[in-house]
CSV table of C-alpha atoms in Angstrom, one decimal:
chain,number,residue,atom,x,y,z
A,1,MET,CA,18.0,28.4,208.2
A,2,ASN,CA,19.4,26.5,205.3
A,3,VAL,CA,21.3,27.7,202.3
A,4,ILE,CA,20.2,25.6,199.3
A,5,SER,CA,21.2,26.5,195.8
A,6,ASP,CA,18.3,26.7,193.3
A,7,LYS,CA,20.6,24.7,191.0
A,8,ALA,CA,20.7,21.7,193.4
A,9,ILE,CA,18.5,18.7,192.4
A,10,ILE,CA,16.6,17.3,195.3
A,11,GLY,CA,14.5,14.1,194.9
A,12,LYS,CA,11.1,13.2,196.3
A,13,ASN,CA,10.6,12.8,200.1
A,14,VAL,CA,14.0,14.2,201.0
A,15,GLN,CA,14.2,15.5,204.5
A,16,ILE,CA,16.7,18.3,205.2
A,17,GLY,CA,17.5,19.4,208.8
A,18,SER,CA,18.5,22.9,209.9
A,19,PHE,CA,21.6,25.0,209.1
A,20,CYS,CA,22.6,23.0,206.0
A,21,VAL,CA,24.6,24.3,203.0
A,22,ILE,CA,23.8,22.6,199.7
A,23,ASP,CA,25.7,24.1,196.7
A,24,GLU,CA,24.8,24.1,193.0
A,25,GLY,CA,25.4,20.9,191.2
A,26,VAL,CA,24.5,18.8,194.2
A,27,GLU,CA,22.1,15.9,193.6
A,28,ILE,CA,20.1,14.1,196.3
A,29,GLY,CA,18.1,11.0,195.6
A,30,ASP,CA,14.6,10.1,196.7
A,31,ASN,CA,13.9,9.3,200.3
A,32,THR,CA,17.2,10.5,201.6
A,33,VAL,CA,17.6,12.1,205.1
A,34,ILE,CA,20.0,15.0,205.5
A,35,LYS,CA,20.4,15.9,209.2
A,36,SER,CA,21.4,19.4,210.5
A,37,TYR,CA,24.7,21.2,209.9
A,38,VAL,CA,25.5,19.3,206.7
A,39,GLU,CA,27.7,20.9,204.0
A,40,LEU,CA,27.5,19.5,200.5
A,41,ARG,CA,29.7,21.2,198.0
A,42,SER,CA,29.3,21.3,194.2
A,43,GLY,CA,29.3,18.0,192.3
A,44,THR,CA,28.3,15.9,195.3
A,45,LYS,CA,25.8,13.1,194.3
A,46,ILE,CA,23.9,11.2,196.9
A,47,GLY,CA,21.7,8.2,195.9
A,48,LYS,CA,18.3,7.0,197.1
A,49,ASN,CA,17.4,6.0,200.7
A,50,CYS,CA,20.6,7.4,202.3
A,51,TYR,CA,21.1,8.8,205.8
A,52,ILE,CA,23.6,11.6,206.1
A,53,ASP,CA,24.0,12.5,209.8
A,54,SER,CA,24.7,15.9,211.3
A,55,ARG,CA,27.9,17.7,210.6
A,56,VAL,CA,28.9,15.6,207.6
A,57,SER,CA,30.9,17.6,205.1
A,58,SER,CA,31.6,16.9,201.4
A,59,SER,CA,34.4,18.8,199.6
A,60,GLY,CA,32.6,18.2,196.3
A,61,ASN,CA,32.6,15.8,193.4
A,62,CYS,CA,31.8,12.9,195.7
A,63,VAL,CA,29.5,10.1,194.7
A,64,ILE,CA,27.5,8.3,197.3
A,65,GLY,CA,25.5,5.2,196.2
A,66,ASP,CA,22.0,4.1,197.3
A,67,ASN,CA,21.2,2.9,200.8
A,68,VAL,CA,24.4,4.4,202.3
A,69,THR,CA,24.7,5.7,205.9
A,70,VAL,CA,27.3,8.4,206.7
A,71,ARG,CA,27.4,9.1,210.4
A,72,TYR,CA,28.1,12.2,212.5
A,73,ASP,CA,31.0,14.5,211.8
A,74,SER,CA,32.6,12.6,208.9
A,75,ILE,CA,34.5,14.4,206.2
A,76,LEU,CA,34.3,13.2,202.6
A,77,ALA,CA,37.2,14.7,200.6
A,78,ARG,CA,36.9,15.7,197.0
A,79,GLY,CA,36.5,12.7,194.7
A,80,VAL,CA,35.4,10.2,197.3
A,81,LYS,CA,33.1,7.4,196.0
A,82,ILE,CA,31.0,5.2,198.3
A,83,GLY,CA,29.3,2.1,196.9
A,84,ASP,CA,25.7,1.0,197.6
A,85,GLY,CA,24.8,-0.3,201.0
A,86,SER,CA,28.0,1.0,202.8
A,87,TYR,CA,28.0,2.2,206.3
A,88,ILE,CA,30.4,4.9,207.5
A,89,CYS,CA,30.7,5.3,211.3
A,90,PRO,CA,31.1,8.7,213.0
A,91,LYS,CA,34.2,10.9,212.7
A,92,VAL,CA,35.6,9.1,209.6
A,93,MET,CA,38.1,11.3,207.7
A,94,THR,CA,39.2,11.1,204.1
A,95,ASN,CA,41.7,13.2,202.1
A,96,ASN,CA,42.6,13.7,198.5
A,97,LEU,CA,46.0,15.4,198.7
A,98,ASN,CA,49.5,13.9,198.8
A,99,THR,CA,52.4,15.3,200.7
A,100,GLU,CA,53.2,17.7,197.7
A,101,LYS,CA,49.6,19.0,198.0
A,102,GLU,CA,48.7,17.5,194.7
A,103,GLN,CA,45.1,16.3,194.3
A,104,ILE,CA,45.2,12.5,194.0
A,105,GLY,CA,41.5,12.0,194.6
A,106,GLY,CA,39.6,10.6,197.6
A,107,ALA,CA,39.2,7.0,198.5
A,108,HIS,CA,36.9,4.7,196.5
A,109,LEU,CA,34.8,2.3,198.6
A,110,GLY,CA,33.0,-0.6,197.0
A,111,SER,CA,29.5,-1.8,197.9
A,112,ASN,CA,28.6,-3.0,201.5
A,113,VAL,CA,31.8,-1.6,203.1
A,114,PHE,CA,31.8,-1.0,206.8
A,115,VAL,CA,34.1,1.8,208.0
A,116,GLY,CA,34.6,1.9,211.8
A,117,THR,CA,34.5,5.1,214.0
A,118,GLY,CA,37.5,7.4,213.6
A,119,CYS,CA,39.1,5.8,210.6
A,120,VAL,CA,41.4,7.9,208.4
A,121,LEU,CA,41.3,6.9,204.7
A,122,GLN,CA,44.3,8.1,202.7
A,123,HIS,CA,44.0,9.6,199.2
A,124,GLY,CA,43.6,7.4,196.2
A,125,ILE,CA,43.1,4.1,197.9
A,126,GLU,CA,40.4,1.5,196.9
A,127,ILE,CA,38.4,-0.5,199.4
A,128,GLY,CA,36.9,-3.7,197.9
A,129,ASP,CA,33.2,-4.8,198.2
A,130,ASN,CA,32.1,-6.3,201.5
A,131,SER,CA,35.2,-5.2,203.4
A,132,VAL,CA,35.4,-4.1,207.1
A,133,LEU,CA,37.8,-1.4,208.4
A,134,GLY,CA,38.2,-1.4,212.2
A,135,ALA,CA,37.7,1.6,214.4
A,136,LEU,CA,40.6,4.1,214.7
A,137,SER,CA,42.5,2.6,211.7
A,138,PHE,CA,44.7,4.5,209.4
A,139,VAL,CA,44.2,3.0,206.0
A,140,ASN,CA,46.9,3.8,203.5
A,141,LYS,CA,46.8,0.8,201.2
A,142,HIS,CA,44.2,-0.8,198.8
A,143,VAL,CA,42.0,-3.3,200.6
A,144,PRO,CA,40.8,-6.3,198.5
A,145,PRO,CA,37.1,-7.4,198.6
A,146,ASN,CA,35.8,-9.5,201.6
A,147,GLU,CA,38.6,-8.7,204.0
A,148,VAL,CA,38.9,-7.3,207.5
A,149,TRP,CA,41.6,-4.7,208.1
A,150,PHE,CA,42.5,-2.6,211.2
A,151,GLY,CA,45.4,-1.0,213.0
A,152,ASN,CA,47.7,1.9,212.5
A,153,PRO,CA,48.6,1.5,209.8
A,154,ALA,CA,45.8,-0.9,208.9
A,155,SER,CA,46.8,-4.4,207.9
A,156,PHE,CA,45.0,-7.5,206.8
A,157,LYS,CA,43.4,-9.5,209.7
A,158,LYS,CA,41.1,-12.1,208.0
A,159,LYS,CA,39.0,-13.1,205.1
A,160,LEU,CA,35.2,-12.8,205.3
């Protein structure tokens, strides 16, 4: 059983799995697949031809571009933006609060970004187009375009 607001906008040929919660103000583009146990809070916008795997949660006001994959059990904090063609591996976590519990806004990822399994993306950072973040990295700084970063904390490794 799904709970889908009648004020959500769902495109053509969208597939929605079981036990999903889709709030009012959510927009899902054409030909997108939403797997089971997904929660999309108000203001989340998902582009065309996306794949949102099981147990992905959006805190709301997130923007996901076209042709984006977000894998199993990832958390998209309020205000996260993901550019076209990006790939988010399983169990990626973002946040939007600083240590004073002030909302700074979620990470902004450019186009064609690859985020490895288990990465944590700190609030307010920007990840440039075509960048790669290695698995299990803690990313707390802006990452320029076309670079590979990994580690805890993540640091520059090479240019692409």
